[in-house]
């Protein structure tokens, strides 16, 4: 279907839907198309801006979708971090020491969080101790 902006001989503007350009031409020639305001049969197409999907419109739609996806992902990440913090013991700067004790069976296994330097993290990983960084989220950065 094609939507045309139409105008009659008396300058009344309206629109019509047609199956194609030939359908419009046929209706005008047969006198089937008249102005809904004044019933004039002198109807023609008026200039109209085509509805074209531009790259800018696509980018705007993608940006909105990404914003929503990012918000959803951030909310899920916040939930995960909150769950980890709620179910772990914060051992602070003693993290490397406590992680080793747990790994080597010197203390009961439990979830721990804390701080470690880059060098300490590398040493823990080299020893085969499985650790993962906990992301610092925007609200947590304050």
N, CA and C atoms as an extended XYZ file, in Angstrom:
426
Properties=species:S:1:pos:R:3:atomname:S:1:resname:S:1:resid:I:1 pbc="F F F"
N         0.845       -1.184        0.000 N   UNK     1
C         0.000        0.000        0.000 CA  UNK     1
C         0.884        1.239        0.000 C   UNK     1
N         0.405        2.229       -0.723 N   UNK     2
C         1.115        3.505       -0.797 CA  UNK     2
C         0.182        4.582       -0.271 C   UNK     2
N         0.721        5.439        0.571 N   UNK     3
C        -0.054        6.572        1.092 CA  UNK     3
C         0.393        7.821        0.347 C   UNK     3
N        -0.585        8.500       -0.254 N   UNK     4
C        -0.289        9.739       -0.955 CA  UNK     4
C        -0.926       10.899       -0.215 C   UNK     4
N        -0.227       12.028       -0.143 N   UNK     5
C        -0.817       13.281        0.302 CA  UNK     5
C        -1.477       13.862       -0.929 C   UNK     5
N        -2.753       14.207       -0.807 N   UNK     6
C        -3.527       14.677       -1.953 CA  UNK     6
C        -4.026       16.085       -1.696 C   UNK     6
N        -4.366       16.781       -2.778 N   UNK     7
C        -4.926       18.119       -2.693 CA  UNK     7
C        -5.973       18.249       -3.804 C   UNK     7
N        -7.081       18.926       -3.493 N   UNK     8
C        -8.106       19.127       -4.513 CA  UNK     8
C        -7.913       20.501       -5.159 C   UNK     8
N        -8.745       20.815       -6.159 N   UNK     9
C        -8.666       22.096       -6.853 CA  UNK     9
C        -8.970       23.267       -5.949 C   UNK     9
N        -9.603       23.028       -4.806 N   UNK    10
C        -9.931       24.093       -3.851 CA  UNK    10
C        -8.920       24.158       -2.698 C   UNK    10
N        -7.808       23.499       -2.849 N   UNK    11
C        -6.678       23.519       -1.911 CA  UNK    11
C        -6.962       22.810       -0.584 C   UNK    11
N        -7.903       21.875       -0.591 N   UNK    12
C        -8.123       21.056        0.608 CA  UNK    12
C        -7.117       19.905        0.585 C   UNK    12
N        -6.442       19.712        1.677 N   UNK    13
C        -5.445       18.634        1.764 CA  UNK    13
C        -6.048       17.428        2.471 C   UNK    13
N        -5.712       16.242        1.976 N   UNK    14
C        -6.136       14.988        2.590 CA  UNK    14
C        -5.200       13.905        2.100 C   UNK    14
N        -5.382       12.705        2.594 N   UNK    15
C        -4.513       11.619        2.144 CA  UNK    15
C        -5.357       10.439        1.696 C   UNK    15
N        -4.726        9.600        0.895 N   UNK    16
C        -5.390        8.398        0.424 CA  UNK    16
C        -4.400        7.258        0.322 C   UNK    16
N        -4.931        6.052        0.467 N   UNK    17
C        -4.118        4.843        0.396 CA  UNK    17
C        -4.465        4.109       -0.887 C   UNK    17
N        -3.426        3.683       -1.606 N   UNK    18
C        -3.625        3.018       -2.895 CA  UNK    18
C        -2.721        1.803       -2.985 C   UNK    18
N        -3.134        0.843       -3.817 N   UNK    19
C        -2.318       -0.365       -3.966 CA  UNK    19
C        -1.066       -0.085       -4.780 C   UNK    19
N        -1.067        1.011       -5.509 N   UNK    20
C         0.098        1.397       -6.291 CA  UNK    20
C        -0.193        2.674       -7.047 C   UNK    20
N         0.784        3.176       -7.776 N   UNK    21
C         0.623        4.407       -8.536 CA  UNK    21
C        -0.443        4.252       -9.621 C   UNK    21
N        -0.488        3.090      -10.251 N   UNK    22
C        -1.484        2.828      -11.307 CA  UNK    22
C        -2.894        2.864      -10.729 C   UNK    22
N        -3.074        2.375       -9.503 N   UNK    23
C        -4.382        2.396       -8.845 CA  UNK    23
C        -4.841        3.837       -8.652 C   UNK    23
N        -3.931        4.705       -8.200 N   UNK    24
C        -4.258        6.120       -8.046 CA  UNK    24
C        -4.686        6.710       -9.392 C   UNK    24
N        -3.876        6.486      -10.420 N   UNK    25
C        -4.180        7.022      -11.750 CA  UNK    25
C        -5.538        6.537      -12.245 C   UNK    25
N        -5.838        5.265      -12.075 N   UNK    26
C        -7.104        4.686      -12.523 CA  UNK    26
C        -8.286        5.354      -11.816 C   UNK    26
N        -8.178        5.540      -10.473 N   UNK    27
C        -9.279        6.143       -9.732 CA  UNK    27
C        -9.519        7.589      -10.129 C   UNK    27
N        -8.433        8.330      -10.394 N   UNK    28
C        -8.575        9.729      -10.828 CA  UNK    28
C        -9.243        9.772      -12.198 C   UNK    28
N        -8.769        8.942      -13.154 N   UNK    29
C        -9.331        8.929      -14.515 CA  UNK    29
C       -10.802        8.509      -14.521 C   UNK    29
N       -11.170        7.583      -13.640 N   UNK    30
C       -12.548        7.089      -13.590 CA  UNK    30
C       -13.462        8.016      -12.790 C   UNK    30
N       -12.903        9.065      -12.163 N   UNK    31
C       -13.706        9.998      -11.373 CA  UNK    31
C       -14.144        9.423      -10.041 C   UNK    31
N       -13.450        8.399       -9.601 N   UNK    32
C       -13.802        7.752       -8.343 CA  UNK    32
C       -13.201        8.449       -7.128 C   UNK    32
N       -12.228        9.305       -7.357 N   UNK    33
C       -11.517        9.958       -6.262 CA  UNK    33
C       -12.007       11.389       -6.152 C   UNK    33
N       -12.580       11.738       -5.004 N   UNK    34
C       -13.074       13.092       -4.783 CA  UNK    34
C       -12.608       13.600       -3.433 C   UNK    34
N       -12.623       14.904       -3.287 N   UNK    35
C       -12.223       15.544       -2.039 CA  UNK    35
C       -13.276       15.269       -0.979 C   UNK    35
N       -12.886       14.846        0.214 N   UNK    36
C       -13.863       14.583        1.275 CA  UNK    36
C       -14.490       15.860        1.849 C   UNK    36
N       -13.895       17.024        1.568 N   UNK    37
C       -14.415       18.280        2.103 CA  UNK    37
C       -15.435       18.905        1.150 C   UNK    37
N       -15.036       19.040       -0.151 N   UNK    38
C       -15.893       19.758       -1.092 CA  UNK    38
C       -16.397       18.881       -2.244 C   UNK    38
N       -16.028       17.617       -2.266 N   UNK    39
C       -16.461       16.652       -3.276 CA  UNK    39
C       -15.926       16.956       -4.678 C   UNK    39
N       -14.875       17.770       -4.761 N   UNK    40
C       -14.270       18.090       -6.053 CA  UNK    40
C       -13.545       16.865       -6.591 C   UNK    40
N       -13.666       16.617       -7.897 N   UNK    41
C       -12.976       15.501       -8.531 CA  UNK    41
C       -11.614       15.925       -9.073 C   UNK    41
N       -11.284       17.210       -8.958 N   UNK    42
C        -9.985       17.712       -9.412 CA  UNK    42
C        -8.960       17.431       -8.314 C   UNK    42
N        -8.508       16.167       -8.230 N   UNK    43
C        -7.597       15.728       -7.177 CA  UNK    43
C        -6.242       15.395       -7.782 C   UNK    43
N        -5.177       15.825       -7.100 N   UNK    44
C        -3.826       15.493       -7.557 CA  UNK    44
C        -2.948       15.196       -6.346 C   UNK    44
N        -1.816       14.596       -6.615 N   UNK    45
C        -0.861       14.309       -5.546 CA  UNK    45
C        -0.177       15.611       -5.159 C   UNK    45
N         0.038       15.802       -3.868 N   UNK    46
C         0.795       16.967       -3.429 CA  UNK    46
C         2.198       16.503       -3.060 C   UNK    46
N         3.099       17.448       -2.968 N   UNK    47
C         4.461       17.101       -2.585 CA  UNK    47
C         4.464       16.576       -1.164 C   UNK    47
N         5.221       15.515       -0.952 N   UNK    48
C         5.323       14.960        0.387 CA  UNK    48
C         6.723       14.444        0.607 C   UNK    48
N         7.125       14.422        1.848 N   UNK    49
C         8.432       13.904        2.212 CA  UNK    49
C         8.317       12.401        2.377 C   UNK    49
N         9.141       11.658        1.669 N   UNK    50
C         9.061       10.207        1.824 CA  UNK    50
C         9.551        9.773        3.198 C   UNK    50
N         8.978        8.717        3.692 N   UNK    51
C         9.401        8.152        4.970 CA  UNK    51
C        10.527        7.164        4.698 C   UNK    51
N        11.744        7.655        4.807 N   UNK    52
C        12.911        6.848        4.494 CA  UNK    52
C        13.663        6.549        5.778 C   UNK    52
N        13.988        5.308        5.969 N   UNK    53
C        14.786        4.925        7.142 CA  UNK    53
C        16.232        5.303        6.875 C   UNK    53
N        16.666        6.366        7.516 N   UNK    54
C        18.037        6.828        7.308 CA  UNK    54
C        18.966        6.124        8.291 C   UNK    54
N        20.232        6.236        8.005 N   UNK    55
C        21.230        5.656        8.911 CA  UNK    55
C        21.126        6.307       10.284 C   UNK    55
N        20.814        7.583       10.319 N   UNK    56
C        20.700        8.302       11.592 CA  UNK    56
C        19.543        7.745       12.424 C   UNK    56
N        18.391        7.501       11.759 N   UNK    57
C        17.243        6.934       12.478 CA  UNK    57
C        17.579        5.547       13.002 C   UNK    57
N        18.266        4.751       12.190 N   UNK    58
C        18.660        3.411       12.632 CA  UNK    58
C        19.601        3.507       13.820 C   UNK    58
N        20.552        4.451       13.758 N   UNK    59
C        21.494        4.629       14.866 CA  UNK    59
C        20.771        5.063       16.140 C   UNK    59
N        19.760        5.946       15.992 N   UNK    60
C        19.003        6.394       17.160 CA  UNK    60
C        18.251        5.223       17.784 C   UNK    60
N        17.621        4.396       16.946 N   UNK    61
C        16.901        3.224       17.451 CA  UNK    61
C        17.865        2.259       18.119 C   UNK    61
N        19.038        2.059       17.523 N   UNK    62
C        20.026        1.166       18.113 CA  UNK    62
C        20.529        1.723       19.443 C   UNK    62
N        20.704        3.046       19.509 N   UNK    63
C        21.182        3.668       20.747 CA  UNK    63
C        20.163        3.479       21.859 C   UNK    63
N        18.870        3.651       21.536 N   UNK    64
C        17.826        3.446       22.543 CA  UNK    64
C        17.832        1.996       23.000 C   UNK    64
N        17.944        1.067       22.043 N   UNK    65
C        17.969       -0.355       22.383 CA  UNK    65
C        19.198       -0.691       23.226 C   UNK    65
N        20.345       -0.106       22.870 N   UNK    66
C        21.560       -0.358       23.639 CA  UNK    66
C        21.430        0.221       25.041 C   UNK    66
N        20.834        1.418       25.152 N   UNK    67
C        20.649        2.002       26.477 CA  UNK    67
C        19.816        1.080       27.357 C   UNK    67
N        18.749        0.530       26.780 N   UNK    68
C        17.893       -0.387       27.539 CA  UNK    68
C        18.667       -1.657       27.891 C   UNK    68
N        19.391       -2.194       26.917 N   UNK    69
C        20.162       -3.413       27.167 CA  UNK    69
C        21.241       -3.159       28.216 C   UNK    69
N        21.883       -2.005       28.148 N   UNK    70
C        22.917       -1.675       29.119 CA  UNK    70
C        22.327       -1.512       30.521 C   UNK    70
N        21.161       -0.890       30.608 N   UNK    71
C        20.508       -0.719       31.903 CA  UNK    71
C        20.130       -2.077       32.493 C   UNK    71
N        19.604       -2.963       31.645 N   UNK    72
C        19.231       -4.295       32.117 CA  UNK    72
C        20.471       -5.068       32.571 C   UNK    72
N        21.532       -4.982       31.783 N   UNK    73
C        22.761       -5.690       32.128 CA  UNK    73
C        23.363       -5.130       33.410 C   UNK    73
N        23.340       -3.817       33.571 N   UNK    74
C        23.876       -3.201       34.785 CA  UNK    74
C        23.061       -3.636       35.999 C   UNK    74
N        21.747       -3.716       35.854 N   UNK    75
C        20.898       -4.148       36.967 CA  UNK    75
C        21.222       -5.590       37.353 C   UNK    75
N        21.423       -6.454       36.367 N   UNK    76
C        21.770       -7.850       36.655 CA  UNK    76
C        23.140       -7.940       37.307 C   UNK    76
N        24.075       -7.140       36.842 N   UNK    77
C        25.416       -7.135       37.417 CA  UNK    77
C        25.373       -6.654       38.867 C   UNK    77
N        24.577       -5.631       39.142 N   UNK    78
C        24.434       -5.127       40.509 CA  UNK    78
C        23.842       -6.207       41.411 C   UNK    78
N        22.853       -6.936       40.896 N   UNK    79
C        22.257       -8.021       41.676 CA  UNK    79
C        23.305       -9.086       41.999 C   UNK    79
N        24.109       -9.443       41.002 N   UNK    80
C        25.129      -10.479       41.200 CA  UNK    80
C        26.163      -10.030       42.231 C   UNK    80
N        26.632       -8.802       42.127 N   UNK    81
C        27.626       -8.288       43.070 CA  UNK    81
C        27.038       -8.237       44.477 C   UNK    81
N        25.781       -7.802       44.592 N   UNK    82
C        25.136       -7.743       45.907 CA  UNK    82
C        25.013       -9.138       46.509 C   UNK    82
N        24.674      -10.131       45.689 N   UNK    83
C        24.549      -11.506       46.178 CA  UNK    83
C        25.898      -12.042       46.638 C   UNK    83
N        26.944      -11.749       45.883 N   UNK    84
C        28.289      -12.204       46.269 CA  UNK    84
C        28.695      -11.570       47.600 C   UNK    84
N        28.485      -10.263       47.713 N   UNK    85
C        28.864       -9.569       48.952 CA  UNK    85
C        28.057      -10.069       50.147 C   UNK    85
N        26.785      -10.384       49.913 N   UNK    86
C        25.920      -10.853       51.005 CA  UNK    86
C        26.307      -12.247       51.480 C   UNK    86
N        26.937      -13.026       50.617 N   UNK    87
C        27.256      -14.417       50.953 CA  UNK    87
C        28.749      -14.672       51.100 C   UNK    87
N        29.520      -13.615       51.288 N   UNK    88
C        30.972      -13.776       51.434 CA  UNK    88
C        31.471      -12.985       52.637 C   UNK    88
N        32.572      -13.454       53.161 N   UNK    89
C        33.214      -12.761       54.274 CA  UNK    89
C        34.248      -11.788       53.711 C   UNK    89
N        34.184      -10.546       54.138 N   UNK    90
C        35.159       -9.551       53.686 CA  UNK    90
C        36.396       -9.657       54.577 C   UNK    90
N        37.494      -10.160       53.990 N   UNK    91
C        38.732      -10.351       54.751 CA  UNK    91
C        39.724       -9.222       54.504 C   UNK    91
N        39.333       -8.232       53.725 N   UNK    92
C        40.157       -7.052       53.474 CA  UNK    92
C        41.498       -7.375       52.852 C   UNK    92
N        42.556       -6.804       53.412 N   UNK    93
C        43.906       -6.971       52.873 CA  UNK    93
C        44.466       -8.373       53.119 C   UNK    93
N        43.801       -9.156       53.936 N   UNK    94
C        44.257      -10.527       54.194 CA  UNK    94
C        43.749      -11.510       53.137 C   UNK    94
N        43.187      -10.978       52.053 N   UNK    95
C        42.613      -11.844       51.027 CA  UNK    95
C        43.598      -12.889       50.494 C   UNK    95
N        44.822      -12.494       50.063 N   UNK    96
C        45.740      -13.511       49.534 CA  UNK    96
C        46.034      -14.622       50.553 C   UNK    96
N        46.257      -14.239       51.805 N   UNK    97
C        46.559      -15.208       52.863 CA  UNK    97
C        45.373      -16.154       53.086 C   UNK    97
N        44.165      -15.616       53.179 N   UNK    98
C        42.973      -16.436       53.409 CA  UNK    98
C        42.673      -17.327       52.206 C   UNK    98
N        42.876      -16.803       50.998 N   UNK    99
C        42.645      -17.607       49.788 CA  UNK    99
C        43.583      -18.811       49.768 C   UNK    99
N        44.827      -18.617       50.151 N   UNK   100
C        45.786      -19.733       50.213 CA  UNK   100
C        45.365      -20.765       51.270 C   UNK   100
N        44.977      -20.296       52.460 N   UNK   101
C        44.558      -21.210       53.530 CA  UNK   101
C        43.375      -22.071       53.063 C   UNK   101
N        42.430      -21.455       52.371 N   UNK   102
C        41.267      -22.208       51.870 CA  UNK   102
C        41.716      -23.192       50.802 C   UNK   102
N        42.559      -22.737       49.886 N   UNK   103
C        43.014      -23.588       48.783 CA  UNK   103
C        43.790      -24.810       49.283 C   UNK   103
N        44.631      -24.609       50.257 N   UNK   104
C        45.467      -25.704       50.760 CA  UNK   104
C        44.802      -26.475       51.912 C   UNK   104
N        43.544      -26.188       52.197 N   UNK   105
C        42.800      -26.940       53.202 CA  UNK   105
C        43.164      -26.622       54.629 C   UNK   105
N        43.822      -25.487       54.875 N   UNK   106
C        44.222      -25.115       56.230 CA  UNK   106
C        43.067      -24.512       57.030 C   UNK   106
N        41.987      -24.136       56.337 N   UNK   107
C        40.800      -23.574       56.980 CA  UNK   107
C        39.584      -24.011       56.175 C   UNK   107
N        38.406      -23.878       56.754 N   UNK   108
C        37.179      -24.292       56.074 CA  UNK   108
C        36.952      -23.459       54.815 C   UNK   108
N        36.440      -24.129       53.788 N   UNK   109
C        36.109      -23.438       52.534 CA  UNK   109
C        34.917      -22.513       52.767 C   UNK   109
N        35.004      -21.303       52.256 N   UNK   110
C        33.935      -20.322       52.367 CA  UNK   110
C        34.167      -19.247       51.318 C   UNK   110
N        33.152      -18.496       51.049 N   UNK   111
C        33.291      -17.386       50.118 CA  UNK   111
C        33.952      -16.214       50.806 C   UNK   111
N        34.963      -15.652       50.159 N   UNK   112
C        35.642      -14.491       50.742 CA  UNK   112
C        35.782      -13.413       49.680 C   UNK   112
N        35.810      -12.171       50.133 N   UNK   113
C        36.138      -11.039       49.271 CA  UNK   113
C        37.164      -10.204       50.007 C   UNK   113
N        37.909       -9.411       49.269 N   UNK   114
C        38.922       -8.562       49.882 CA  UNK   114
C        39.760       -7.886       48.813 C   UNK   114
N        40.907       -7.377       49.218 N   UNK   115
C        41.793       -6.659       48.300 CA  UNK   115
C        43.102       -7.425       48.119 C   UNK   115
N        43.633       -7.287       46.897 N   UNK   116
C        44.944       -7.873       46.588 CA  UNK   116
C        45.591       -7.008       45.521 C   UNK   116
N        46.897       -6.898       45.603 N   UNK   117
C        47.637       -6.145       44.584 CA  UNK   117
C        47.710       -6.989       43.312 C   UNK   117
N        48.117       -6.365       42.246 N   UNK   118
C        48.262       -7.080       40.976 CA  UNK   118
C        49.270       -8.228       41.127 C   UNK   118
N        50.378       -7.962       41.813 N   UNK   119
C        51.399       -8.999       42.017 CA  UNK   119
C        50.830      -10.156       42.830 C   UNK   119
N        50.052       -9.850       43.869 N   UNK   120
C        49.454      -10.908       44.688 CA  UNK   120
C        48.452      -11.735       43.874 C   UNK   120
N        47.699      -11.079       43.056 N   UNK   121
C        46.733      -11.787       42.198 CA  UNK   121
C        47.474      -12.730       41.268 C   UNK   121
N        48.543      -12.236       40.662 N   UNK   122
C        49.335      -13.080       39.744 CA  UNK   122
C        49.892      -14.307       40.472 C   UNK   122
N        50.400      -14.107       41.673 N   UNK   123
C        50.937      -15.228       42.455 CA  UNK   123
C        49.846      -16.254       42.775 C   UNK   123
N        48.683      -15.782       43.190 N   UNK   124
C        47.575      -16.696       43.491 CA  UNK   124
C        47.193      -17.516       42.260 C   UNK   124
N        47.095      -16.852       41.122 N   UNK   125
C        46.737      -17.547       39.881 CA  UNK   125
C        47.830      -18.544       39.476 C   UNK   125
N        49.091      -18.156       39.645 N   UNK   126
C        50.204      -19.058       39.326 CA  UNK   126
C        50.190      -20.315       40.208 C   UNK   126
N        49.674      -20.187       41.421 N   UNK   127
C        49.575      -21.322       42.334 CA  UNK   127
C        48.347      -22.191       42.037 C   UNK   127
N        47.540      -21.766       41.072 N   UNK   128
C        46.339      -22.530       40.734 CA  UNK   128
C        45.145      -22.200       41.607 C   UNK   128
N        45.211      -21.117       42.321 N   UNK   129
C        44.105      -20.696       43.181 CA  UNK   129
C        43.133      -19.886       42.333 C   UNK   129
N        41.899      -20.373       42.262 N   UNK   130
C        40.892      -19.729       41.418 CA  UNK   130
C        40.287      -18.527       42.129 C   UNK   130
N        40.485      -17.364       41.543 N   UNK   131
C        39.915      -16.124       42.072 CA  UNK   131
C        39.356      -15.344       40.888 C   UNK   131
N        38.525      -14.397       41.202 N   UNK   132
C        37.962      -13.532       40.157 CA  UNK   132
C        37.780      -12.139       40.734 C   UNK   132
N        38.010      -11.114       39.924 N   UNK   133
C        37.817       -9.759       40.414 CA  UNK   133
C        36.322       -9.447       40.552 C   UNK   133
N        35.984       -8.638       41.500 N   UNK   134
C        34.626       -8.182       41.705 CA  UNK   134
C        34.545       -6.773       41.131 C   UNK   134
N        33.647       -6.543       40.168 N   UNK   135
C        33.616       -5.216       39.532 CA  UNK   135
C        33.196       -4.118       40.506 C   UNK   135
N        33.798       -2.952       40.321 N   UNK   136
C        33.404       -1.775       41.079 CA  UNK   136
C        32.391       -1.045       40.209 C   UNK   136
N        31.154       -0.965       40.670 N   UNK   137
C        30.078       -0.355       39.907 CA  UNK   137
C        29.965        1.118       40.230 C   UNK   137
N        29.345        1.921       39.356 N   UNK   138
C        29.281        3.365       39.562 CA  UNK   138
C        28.816        3.798       40.952 C   UNK   138
N        27.758        3.210       41.490 N   UNK   139
C        27.300        3.608       42.823 CA  UNK   139
C        28.299        3.201       43.886 C   UNK   139
N        29.036        2.118       43.645 N   UNK   140
C        30.021        1.638       44.617 CA  UNK   140
C        31.291        2.477       44.626 C   UNK   140
N        31.496        3.280       43.593 N   UNK   141
C        32.747        4.025       43.459 CA  UNK   141
C        32.820        5.212       44.400 C   UNK   141
N        31.682        5.631       44.972 N   UNK   142
C        31.662        6.823       45.824 CA  UNK   142
C        32.412        6.649       47.072 C   UNK   142
